[in-house]
Amino acid sequence: MTPLLTANSLSLRAGSRTLCCDLSFSINTGERWGLLGKNGAGKTSLLHTLAGLRTPAAGDVLLGDQNLSTLSSAHIALHIGLLLQESVDALPSTVIETALLGRHPHARGRLFDNSEDLGLAYESLRQLGIESLASRAVTSLSGGERQRLALAMLLAQQPRLLLLDEPSNHLDLGFQTQLITLLLSQVGGKSEATTELSAPNHHTPKEAAVIMATHDINLAARVCDNIVLMVSDVETLVGSAEEILTEETLGR
């Protein structure tokens, strides 16, 4: 089976600084990946590269069997969704209008949202517990509410691969566990505690995958099957969570 996404011998640079060299791994449907590393290690840069927003210094990224560099942003957005650390802060729109932005890749030339788009947007707001805020201005929301809205927009997009950059940012501890359950229930894999939140049936567990950048090693151990650990500019480790999340490895 062709992997959903493949990184082939990637090297990333930020100005004169090397972030990683010769990094290769494949993400298959149904898998949960964790992306770990110190501040400034290049986690966000790697996610942006996997999303097609950044060109690697060397190597390439394949979406299925197609090179990401040959695909339009519209085509990529049908398959890959990216949650940024600060996704909706500057949007002068309402909550429902922002959630509907997630449906843009599916518009296919339509000038207006249809009933399916609106239904999926409202359902995503409901899943994140912010449906009652639908008519509110984004600028009036708290940091936690904005993060929930960003996640709702991502769910409305219905991507097959979710790239998450610190998804628990700005969320209180009580909602963080519910959030992870909501997102990862779309993927399958390690079991999570049942909560009142349940994910929209956008894709079955065999159809979606997730890679999540996080500083929370306990979170990664709890929910991830595989880990990319950015140790230094010349060393990035890839393997199962059991192989990577050891005292010896994390102490490097």
PDB file of C-alpha atoms in Angstrom:
ATOM      1  CA  MET A   1       0.000   0.000   0.000  1.00  0.00           C
ATOM      2  CA  THR A   2       1.296   3.452  -0.912  1.00  0.00           C
ATOM      3  CA  PRO A   3       1.937   5.614   2.169  1.00  0.00           C
ATOM      4  CA  LEU A   4      -0.258   8.647   2.639  1.00  0.00           C
ATOM      5  CA  LEU A   5       2.807  10.908   2.927  1.00  0.00           C
ATOM      6  CA  THR A   6       6.510  10.213   2.484  1.00  0.00           C
ATOM      7  CA  ALA A   7       9.520  12.347   3.392  1.00  0.00           C
ATOM      8  CA  ASN A   8      12.532  11.392   1.286  1.00  0.00           C
ATOM      9  CA  SER A   9      15.997  12.458   2.489  1.00  0.00           C
ATOM     10  CA  LEU A  10      14.764  15.860   3.678  1.00  0.00           C
ATOM     11  CA  SER A  11      17.195  18.566   4.698  1.00  0.00           C
ATOM     12  CA  LEU A  12      15.836  21.805   6.145  1.00  0.00           C
ATOM     13  CA  ARG A  13      17.584  25.108   6.693  1.00  0.00           C
ATOM     14  CA  ALA A  14      16.639  28.384   8.358  1.00  0.00           C
ATOM     15  CA  GLY A  15      18.986  30.995   6.941  1.00  0.00           C
ATOM     16  CA  SER A  16      22.497  29.697   7.537  1.00  0.00           C
ATOM     17  CA  ARG A  17      21.371  27.201  10.195  1.00  0.00           C
ATOM     18  CA  THR A  18      20.694  23.564   9.384  1.00  0.00           C
ATOM     19  CA  LEU A  19      17.592  22.163  11.085  1.00  0.00           C
ATOM     20  CA  CYS A  20      17.837  18.556   9.937  1.00  0.00           C
ATOM     21  CA  CYS A  21      19.682  16.426   7.388  1.00  0.00           C
ATOM     22  CA  ASP A  22      18.656  13.391   5.360  1.00  0.00           C
ATOM     23  CA  LEU A  23      15.377  12.790   7.212  1.00  0.00           C
ATOM     24  CA  SER A  24      13.161  10.029   5.817  1.00  0.00           C
ATOM     25  CA  PHE A  25       9.909   8.516   7.067  1.00  0.00           C
ATOM     26  CA  SER A  26       6.499   7.466   5.769  1.00  0.00           C
ATOM     27  CA  ILE A  27       3.075   8.109   7.281  1.00  0.00           C
ATOM     28  CA  ASN A  28       0.398   5.513   6.593  1.00  0.00           C
ATOM     29  CA  THR A  29      -3.324   5.883   7.067  1.00  0.00           C
ATOM     30  CA  GLY A  30      -4.440   5.016  10.574  1.00  0.00           C
ATOM     31  CA  GLU A  31      -1.161   6.133  12.171  1.00  0.00           C
ATOM     32  CA  ARG A  32      -0.517   8.694  14.910  1.00  0.00           C
ATOM     33  CA  TRP A  33       2.844  10.430  14.845  1.00  0.00           C
ATOM     34  CA  GLY A  34       4.431  12.671  17.445  1.00  0.00           C
ATOM     35  CA  LEU A  35       6.998  15.334  16.558  1.00  0.00           C
ATOM     36  CA  LEU A  36       9.292  16.208  19.464  1.00  0.00           C
ATOM     37  CA  GLY A  37      12.259  18.515  19.944  1.00  0.00           C
ATOM     38  CA  LYS A  38      13.501  21.508  21.879  1.00  0.00           C
ATOM     39  CA  ASN A  39      12.376  25.045  21.094  1.00  0.00           C
ATOM     40  CA  GLY A  40      13.952  26.105  17.820  1.00  0.00           C
ATOM     41  CA  ALA A  41      14.687  22.529  16.743  1.00  0.00           C
ATOM     42  CA  GLY A  42      12.628  22.964  13.579  1.00  0.00           C
ATOM     43  CA  LYS A  43       9.344  21.220  14.381  1.00  0.00           C
ATOM     44  CA  THR A  44       7.189  23.969  12.878  1.00  0.00           C
ATOM     45  CA  SER A  45       9.458  24.218   9.831  1.00  0.00           C
ATOM     46  CA  LEU A  46       9.115  20.477   9.278  1.00  0.00           C
ATOM     47  CA  LEU A  47       5.321  20.629   9.515  1.00  0.00           C
ATOM     48  CA  HIS A  48       5.251  23.515   7.036  1.00  0.00           C
ATOM     49  CA  THR A  49       7.437  21.493   4.666  1.00  0.00           C
ATOM     50  CA  LEU A  50       5.136  18.475   4.921  1.00  0.00           C
ATOM     51  CA  ALA A  51       2.195  20.784   4.151  1.00  0.00           C
ATOM     52  CA  GLY A  52       3.872  22.169   1.037  1.00  0.00           C
ATOM     53  CA  LEU A  53       4.293  25.667   2.493  1.00  0.00           C
ATOM     54  CA  ARG A  54       8.079  25.494   2.668  1.00  0.00           C
ATOM     55  CA  THR A  55      10.622  24.155   0.187  1.00  0.00           C
ATOM     56  CA  PRO A  56      13.229  21.781   1.621  1.00  0.00           C
ATOM     57  CA  ALA A  57      16.913  22.493   1.093  1.00  0.00           C
ATOM     58  CA  ALA A  58      17.202  18.946  -0.235  1.00  0.00           C
ATOM     59  CA  GLY A  59      14.962  15.923  -0.663  1.00  0.00           C
ATOM     60  CA  ASP A  60      11.269  15.850  -1.392  1.00  0.00           C
ATOM     61  CA  VAL A  61       7.831  15.085   0.021  1.00  0.00           C
ATOM     62  CA  LEU A  62       5.363  12.739  -1.666  1.00  0.00           C
ATOM     63  CA  LEU A  63       1.598  12.874  -1.231  1.00  0.00           C
ATOM     64  CA  GLY A  64       0.695   9.341  -2.184  1.00  0.00           C
ATOM     65  CA  ASP A  65       2.940   8.809  -5.195  1.00  0.00           C
ATOM     66  CA  GLN A  66       2.978  12.462  -6.304  1.00  0.00           C
ATOM     67  CA  ASN A  67       5.698  14.962  -5.498  1.00  0.00           C
ATOM     68  CA  LEU A  68       4.218  17.705  -3.351  1.00  0.00           C
ATOM     69  CA  SER A  69       6.127  20.362  -5.299  1.00  0.00           C
ATOM     70  CA  THR A  70       4.173  19.510  -8.465  1.00  0.00           C
ATOM     71  CA  LEU A  71       0.729  19.849  -6.865  1.00  0.00           C
ATOM     72  CA  SER A  72      -1.416  22.956  -6.536  1.00  0.00           C
ATOM     73  CA  SER A  73      -2.181  24.328  -3.089  1.00  0.00           C
ATOM     74  CA  ALA A  74      -5.871  23.645  -3.769  1.00  0.00           C
ATOM     75  CA  HIS A  75      -5.180  19.962  -4.434  1.00  0.00           C
ATOM     76  CA  ILE A  76      -2.949  19.651  -1.366  1.00  0.00           C
ATOM     77  CA  ALA A  77      -5.644  21.228   0.824  1.00  0.00           C
ATOM     78  CA  LEU A  78      -8.080  18.487  -0.175  1.00  0.00           C
ATOM     79  CA  HIS A  79      -5.792  15.974   1.525  1.00  0.00           C
ATOM     80  CA  ILE A  80      -3.667  17.824   4.110  1.00  0.00           C
ATOM     81  CA  GLY A  81      -4.851  20.110   6.896  1.00  0.00           C
ATOM     82  CA  LEU A  82      -2.459  22.201   8.992  1.00  0.00           C
ATOM     83  CA  LEU A  83      -3.215  23.599  12.430  1.00  0.00           C
ATOM     84  CA  LEU A  84      -0.910  26.552  13.071  1.00  0.00           C
ATOM     85  CA  GLN A  85       0.071  27.693  16.548  1.00  0.00           C
ATOM     86  CA  GLU A  86      -1.786  30.965  15.957  1.00  0.00           C
ATOM     87  CA  SER A  87      -4.419  30.225  13.303  1.00  0.00           C
ATOM     88  CA  VAL A  88      -7.282  32.713  13.574  1.00  0.00           C
ATOM     89  CA  ASP A  89      -6.025  35.673  15.590  1.00  0.00           C
ATOM     90  CA  ALA A  90      -6.180  38.240  12.793  1.00  0.00           C
ATOM     91  CA  LEU A  91      -9.421  37.198  11.109  1.00  0.00           C
ATOM     92  CA  PRO A  92     -12.062  39.993  11.231  1.00  0.00           C
ATOM     93  CA  SER A  93     -15.008  37.633  10.807  1.00  0.00           C
ATOM     94  CA  THR A  94     -17.551  35.685  12.808  1.00  0.00           C
ATOM     95  CA  VAL A  95     -16.983  32.245  14.265  1.00  0.00           C
ATOM     96  CA  ILE A  96     -19.168  30.447  11.711  1.00  0.00           C
ATOM     97  CA  GLU A  97     -17.613  32.373   8.814  1.00  0.00           C
ATOM     98  CA  THR A  98     -14.187  31.295  10.008  1.00  0.00           C
ATOM     99  CA  ALA A  99     -15.219  27.654  10.395  1.00  0.00           C
ATOM    100  CA  LEU A 100     -16.547  27.780   6.827  1.00  0.00           C
ATOM    101  CA  LEU A 101     -13.059  28.673   5.586  1.00  0.00           C
ATOM    102  CA  GLY A 102     -12.222  25.033   6.171  1.00  0.00           C
ATOM    103  CA  ARG A 103     -14.628  24.142   3.374  1.00  0.00           C
ATOM    104  CA  HIS A 104     -12.853  26.341   0.810  1.00  0.00           C
ATOM    105  CA  PRO A 105     -10.813  23.484  -0.747  1.00  0.00           C
ATOM    106  CA  HIS A 106     -14.081  21.726  -1.576  1.00  0.00           C
ATOM    107  CA  ALA A 107     -15.742  24.727  -3.264  1.00  0.00           C
ATOM    108  CA  ARG A 108     -14.694  23.705  -6.801  1.00  0.00           C
ATOM    109  CA  GLY A 109     -15.589  27.044  -8.310  1.00  0.00           C
ATOM    110  CA  ARG A 110     -18.679  27.717  -6.214  1.00  0.00           C
ATOM    111  CA  LEU A 111     -18.995  31.332  -5.081  1.00  0.00           C
ATOM    112  CA  PHE A 112     -21.205  30.539  -2.094  1.00  0.00           C
ATOM    113  CA  ASP A 113     -21.257  27.911   0.631  1.00  0.00           C
ATOM    114  CA  ASN A 114     -23.911  25.233   0.209  1.00  0.00           C
ATOM    115  CA  SER A 115     -26.000  23.472   2.828  1.00  0.00           C
ATOM    116  CA  GLU A 116     -23.454  20.657   3.203  1.00  0.00           C
ATOM    117  CA  ASP A 117     -20.682  23.156   3.919  1.00  0.00           C
ATOM    118  CA  LEU A 118     -22.804  24.974   6.466  1.00  0.00           C
ATOM    119  CA  GLY A 119     -23.852  21.730   8.134  1.00  0.00           C
ATOM    120  CA  LEU A 120     -20.269  20.491   8.448  1.00  0.00           C
ATOM    121  CA  ALA A 121     -19.097  23.850   9.806  1.00  0.00           C
ATOM    122  CA  TYR A 122     -21.806  23.926  12.471  1.00  0.00           C
ATOM    123  CA  GLU A 123     -21.144  20.281  13.343  1.00  0.00           C
ATOM    124  CA  SER A 124     -17.460  21.038  13.829  1.00  0.00           C
ATOM    125  CA  LEU A 125     -18.313  23.960  16.116  1.00  0.00           C
ATOM    126  CA  ARG A 126     -20.609  21.668  18.085  1.00  0.00           C
ATOM    127  CA  GLN A 127     -17.888  19.062  18.455  1.00  0.00           C
ATOM    128  CA  LEU A 128     -15.564  21.696  19.926  1.00  0.00           C
ATOM    129  CA  GLY A 129     -18.257  23.040  22.244  1.00  0.00           C
ATOM    130  CA  ILE A 130     -18.490  26.497  20.648  1.00  0.00           C
ATOM    131  CA  GLU A 131     -21.660  26.272  18.542  1.00  0.00           C
ATOM    132  CA  SER A 132     -23.273  28.911  20.780  1.00  0.00           C
ATOM    133  CA  LEU A 133     -20.527  31.337  19.703  1.00  0.00           C
ATOM    134  CA  ALA A 134     -21.315  31.017  15.982  1.00  0.00           C
ATOM    135  CA  SER A 135     -22.363  34.653  15.513  1.00  0.00           C
ATOM    136  CA  ARG A 136     -19.607  36.106  17.712  1.00  0.00           C
ATOM    137  CA  ALA A 137     -16.707  38.070  16.224  1.00  0.00           C
ATOM    138  CA  VAL A 138     -13.430  36.163  16.301  1.00  0.00           C
ATOM    139  CA  THR A 139     -11.739  39.198  17.839  1.00  0.00           C
ATOM    140  CA  SER A 140     -13.998  38.870  20.896  1.00  0.00           C
ATOM    141  CA  LEU A 141     -12.902  35.305  21.688  1.00  0.00           C
ATOM    142  CA  SER A 142     -10.481  34.207  24.378  1.00  0.00           C
ATOM    143  CA  GLY A 143      -7.270  32.412  23.446  1.00  0.00           C
ATOM    144  CA  GLY A 144      -8.779  29.030  24.272  1.00  0.00           C
ATOM    145  CA  GLU A 145     -11.924  29.748  22.252  1.00  0.00           C
ATOM    146  CA  ARG A 146      -9.822  30.788  19.262  1.00  0.00           C
ATOM    147  CA  GLN A 147      -7.855  27.556  19.481  1.00  0.00           C
ATOM    148  CA  ARG A 148     -11.099  25.572  19.525  1.00  0.00           C
ATOM    149  CA  LEU A 149     -12.258  27.530  16.474  1.00  0.00           C
ATOM    150  CA  ALA A 150      -9.022  26.759  14.640  1.00  0.00           C
ATOM    151  CA  LEU A 151      -9.584  23.074  15.357  1.00  0.00           C
ATOM    152  CA  ALA A 152     -13.195  23.320  14.180  1.00  0.00           C
ATOM    153  CA  MET A 153     -12.013  24.857  10.914  1.00  0.00           C
ATOM    154  CA  LEU A 154      -9.579  21.964  10.481  1.00  0.00           C
ATOM    155  CA  LEU A 155     -12.282  19.355  11.125  1.00  0.00           C
ATOM    156  CA  ALA A 156     -14.611  21.073   8.647  1.00  0.00           C
ATOM    157  CA  GLN A 157     -11.865  20.761   6.036  1.00  0.00           C
ATOM    158  CA  GLN A 158     -12.012  16.937   6.264  1.00  0.00           C
ATOM    159  CA  PRO A 159      -8.327  16.318   5.479  1.00  0.00           C
ATOM    160  CA  ARG A 160      -6.860  12.830   5.298  1.00  0.00           C
ATOM    161  CA  LEU A 161      -3.683  13.983   7.035  1.00  0.00           C
ATOM    162  CA  LEU A 162      -3.831  16.339  10.021  1.00  0.00           C
ATOM    163  CA  LEU A 163      -0.649  18.285  10.781  1.00  0.00           C
ATOM    164  CA  LEU A 164      -0.988  19.773  14.259  1.00  0.00           C
ATOM    165  CA  ASP A 165       1.403  22.364  15.687  1.00  0.00           C
ATOM    166  CA  GLU A 166       0.993  22.380  19.483  1.00  0.00           C
ATOM    167  CA  PRO A 167      -2.777  21.679  19.337  1.00  0.00           C
ATOM    168  CA  SER A 168      -3.247  22.053  23.100  1.00  0.00           C
ATOM    169  CA  ASN A 169      -1.976  25.654  23.134  1.00  0.00           C
ATOM    170  CA  HIS A 170      -4.198  28.022  25.174  1.00  0.00           C
ATOM    171  CA  LEU A 171      -6.488  25.173  26.288  1.00  0.00           C
ATOM    172  CA  ASP A 172      -7.167  24.419  29.929  1.00  0.00           C
ATOM    173  CA  LEU A 173      -6.110  21.038  31.273  1.00  0.00           C
ATOM    174  CA  GLY A 174      -9.649  19.696  31.394  1.00  0.00           C
ATOM    175  CA  PHE A 175     -10.264  20.288  27.707  1.00  0.00           C
ATOM    176  CA  GLN A 176      -6.839  19.119  26.537  1.00  0.00           C
ATOM    177  CA  THR A 177      -7.683  15.459  27.106  1.00  0.00           C
ATOM    178  CA  GLN A 178     -11.066  15.866  25.419  1.00  0.00           C
ATOM    179  CA  LEU A 179      -9.409  17.620  22.503  1.00  0.00           C
ATOM    180  CA  ILE A 180      -6.889  14.867  21.893  1.00  0.00           C
ATOM    181  CA  THR A 181      -9.621  12.243  22.092  1.00  0.00           C
ATOM    182  CA  LEU A 182     -11.702  14.200  19.594  1.00  0.00           C
ATOM    183  CA  LEU A 183      -8.917  14.596  17.060  1.00  0.00           C
ATOM    184  CA  LEU A 184      -7.351  11.181  17.320  1.00  0.00           C
ATOM    185  CA  SER A 185     -10.626   9.262  17.339  1.00  0.00           C
ATOM    186  CA  GLN A 186     -10.620   9.971  13.610  1.00  0.00           C
ATOM    187  CA  VAL A 187      -7.401   8.020  13.214  1.00  0.00           C
ATOM    188  CA  GLY A 188      -7.568   4.910  15.381  1.00  0.00           C
ATOM    189  CA  GLY A 189      -4.558   3.318  17.077  1.00  0.00           C
ATOM    190  CA  LYS A 190      -3.915   3.621  20.799  1.00  0.00           C
ATOM    191  CA  SER A 191      -7.043   3.777  22.910  1.00  0.00           C
ATOM    192  CA  GLU A 192      -8.002   6.918  24.786  1.00  0.00           C
ATOM    193  CA  ALA A 193     -10.340   7.495  27.675  1.00  0.00           C
ATOM    194  CA  THR A 194     -13.919   8.036  26.588  1.00  0.00           C
ATOM    195  CA  THR A 195     -15.179  11.610  26.894  1.00  0.00           C
ATOM    196  CA  GLU A 196     -18.315  13.499  26.053  1.00  0.00           C
ATOM    197  CA  LEU A 197     -16.770  14.647  22.787  1.00  0.00           C
ATOM    198  CA  SER A 198     -16.892  12.489  19.697  1.00  0.00           C
ATOM    199  CA  ALA A 199     -15.433  13.270  16.314  1.00  0.00           C
ATOM    200  CA  PRO A 200     -17.531  13.872  13.217  1.00  0.00           C
ATOM    201  CA  ASN A 201     -17.455  10.846  10.946  1.00  0.00           C
ATOM    202  CA  HIS A 202     -15.359  12.589   8.293  1.00  0.00           C
ATOM    203  CA  HIS A 203     -13.026   9.658   7.683  1.00  0.00           C
ATOM    204  CA  THR A 204     -12.856   6.169   9.081  1.00  0.00           C
ATOM    205  CA  PRO A 205      -9.793   5.251  11.175  1.00  0.00           C
ATOM    206  CA  LYS A 206      -8.274   3.506   8.147  1.00  0.00           C
ATOM    207  CA  GLU A 207      -8.474   6.649   6.004  1.00  0.00           C
ATOM    208  CA  ALA A 208      -6.821   9.355   8.135  1.00  0.00           C
ATOM    209  CA  ALA A 209      -3.506   9.978   9.892  1.00  0.00           C
ATOM    210  CA  VAL A 210      -2.059  12.634  12.175  1.00  0.00           C
ATOM    211  CA  ILE A 211       1.351  14.074  13.024  1.00  0.00           C
ATOM    212  CA  MET A 212       1.427  16.325  16.064  1.00  0.00           C
ATOM    213  CA  ALA A 213       4.218  18.631  17.238  1.00  0.00           C
ATOM    214  CA  THR A 214       4.204  18.861  21.011  1.00  0.00           C
ATOM    215  CA  HIS A 215       6.429  19.606  24.002  1.00  0.00           C
ATOM    216  CA  ASP A 216       4.412  17.193  26.137  1.00  0.00           C
ATOM    217  CA  ILE A 217       6.283  13.888  26.233  1.00  0.00           C
ATOM    218  CA  ASN A 218       3.555  12.277  28.346  1.00  0.00           C
ATOM    219  CA  LEU A 219       0.964  13.239  25.745  1.00  0.00           C
ATOM    220  CA  ALA A 220       3.093  11.774  22.964  1.00  0.00           C
ATOM    221  CA  ALA A 221       3.570   8.547  24.920  1.00  0.00           C
ATOM    222  CA  ARG A 222      -0.162   8.269  25.527  1.00  0.00           C
ATOM    223  CA  VAL A 223      -1.469   8.797  22.025  1.00  0.00           C
ATOM    224  CA  CYS A 224       1.304   8.353  19.434  1.00  0.00           C
ATOM    225  CA  ASP A 225       2.396   5.168  17.688  1.00  0.00           C
ATOM    226  CA  ASN A 226       5.517   6.647  16.088  1.00  0.00           C
ATOM    227  CA  ILE A 227       7.868   9.506  16.939  1.00  0.00           C
ATOM    228  CA  VAL A 228      10.134  11.912  15.068  1.00  0.00           C
ATOM    229  CA  LEU A 229      12.618  13.330  17.592  1.00  0.00           C
ATOM    230  CA  MET A 230      14.635  16.318  16.347  1.00  0.00           C
ATOM    231  CA  VAL A 231      17.728  16.007  18.540  1.00  0.00           C
ATOM    232  CA  SER A 232      20.122  18.311  16.669  1.00  0.00           C
ATOM    233  CA  ASP A 233      20.893  19.590  13.182  1.00  0.00           C
ATOM    234  CA  VAL A 234      22.720  16.357  12.397  1.00  0.00           C
ATOM    235  CA  GLU A 235      20.557  13.880  14.309  1.00  0.00           C
ATOM    236  CA  THR A 236      16.847  13.229  13.946  1.00  0.00           C
ATOM    237  CA  LEU A 237      15.520   9.939  15.292  1.00  0.00           C
ATOM    238  CA  VAL A 238      12.531   8.121  13.815  1.00  0.00           C
ATOM    239  CA  GLY A 239      10.894   5.048  15.286  1.00  0.00           C
ATOM    240  CA  SER A 240       8.084   3.620  17.334  1.00  0.00           C
ATOM    241  CA  ALA A 241       7.065   5.404  20.517  1.00  0.00           C
ATOM    242  CA  GLU A 242       8.475   2.497  22.522  1.00  0.00           C
ATOM    243  CA  GLU A 243      11.857   2.832  20.801  1.00  0.00           C
ATOM    244  CA  ILE A 244      12.181   6.617  20.988  1.00  0.00           C
ATOM    245  CA  LEU A 245      10.557   7.534  24.294  1.00  0.00           C
ATOM    246  CA  THR A 246      13.258   6.115  26.543  1.00  0.00           C
ATOM    247  CA  GLU A 247      15.321   7.875  29.202  1.00  0.00           C
ATOM    248  CA  GLU A 248      18.507   7.285  27.220  1.00  0.00           C
ATOM    249  CA  THR A 249      17.123   8.671  23.964  1.00  0.00           C
ATOM    250  CA  LEU A 250      15.342  11.657  25.468  1.00  0.00           C
ATOM    251  CA  GLY A 251      18.473  12.566  27.408  1.00  0.00           C
ATOM    252  CA  ARG A 252      20.489  13.250  24.264  1.00  0.00           C
TER     253      ARG A 252
END
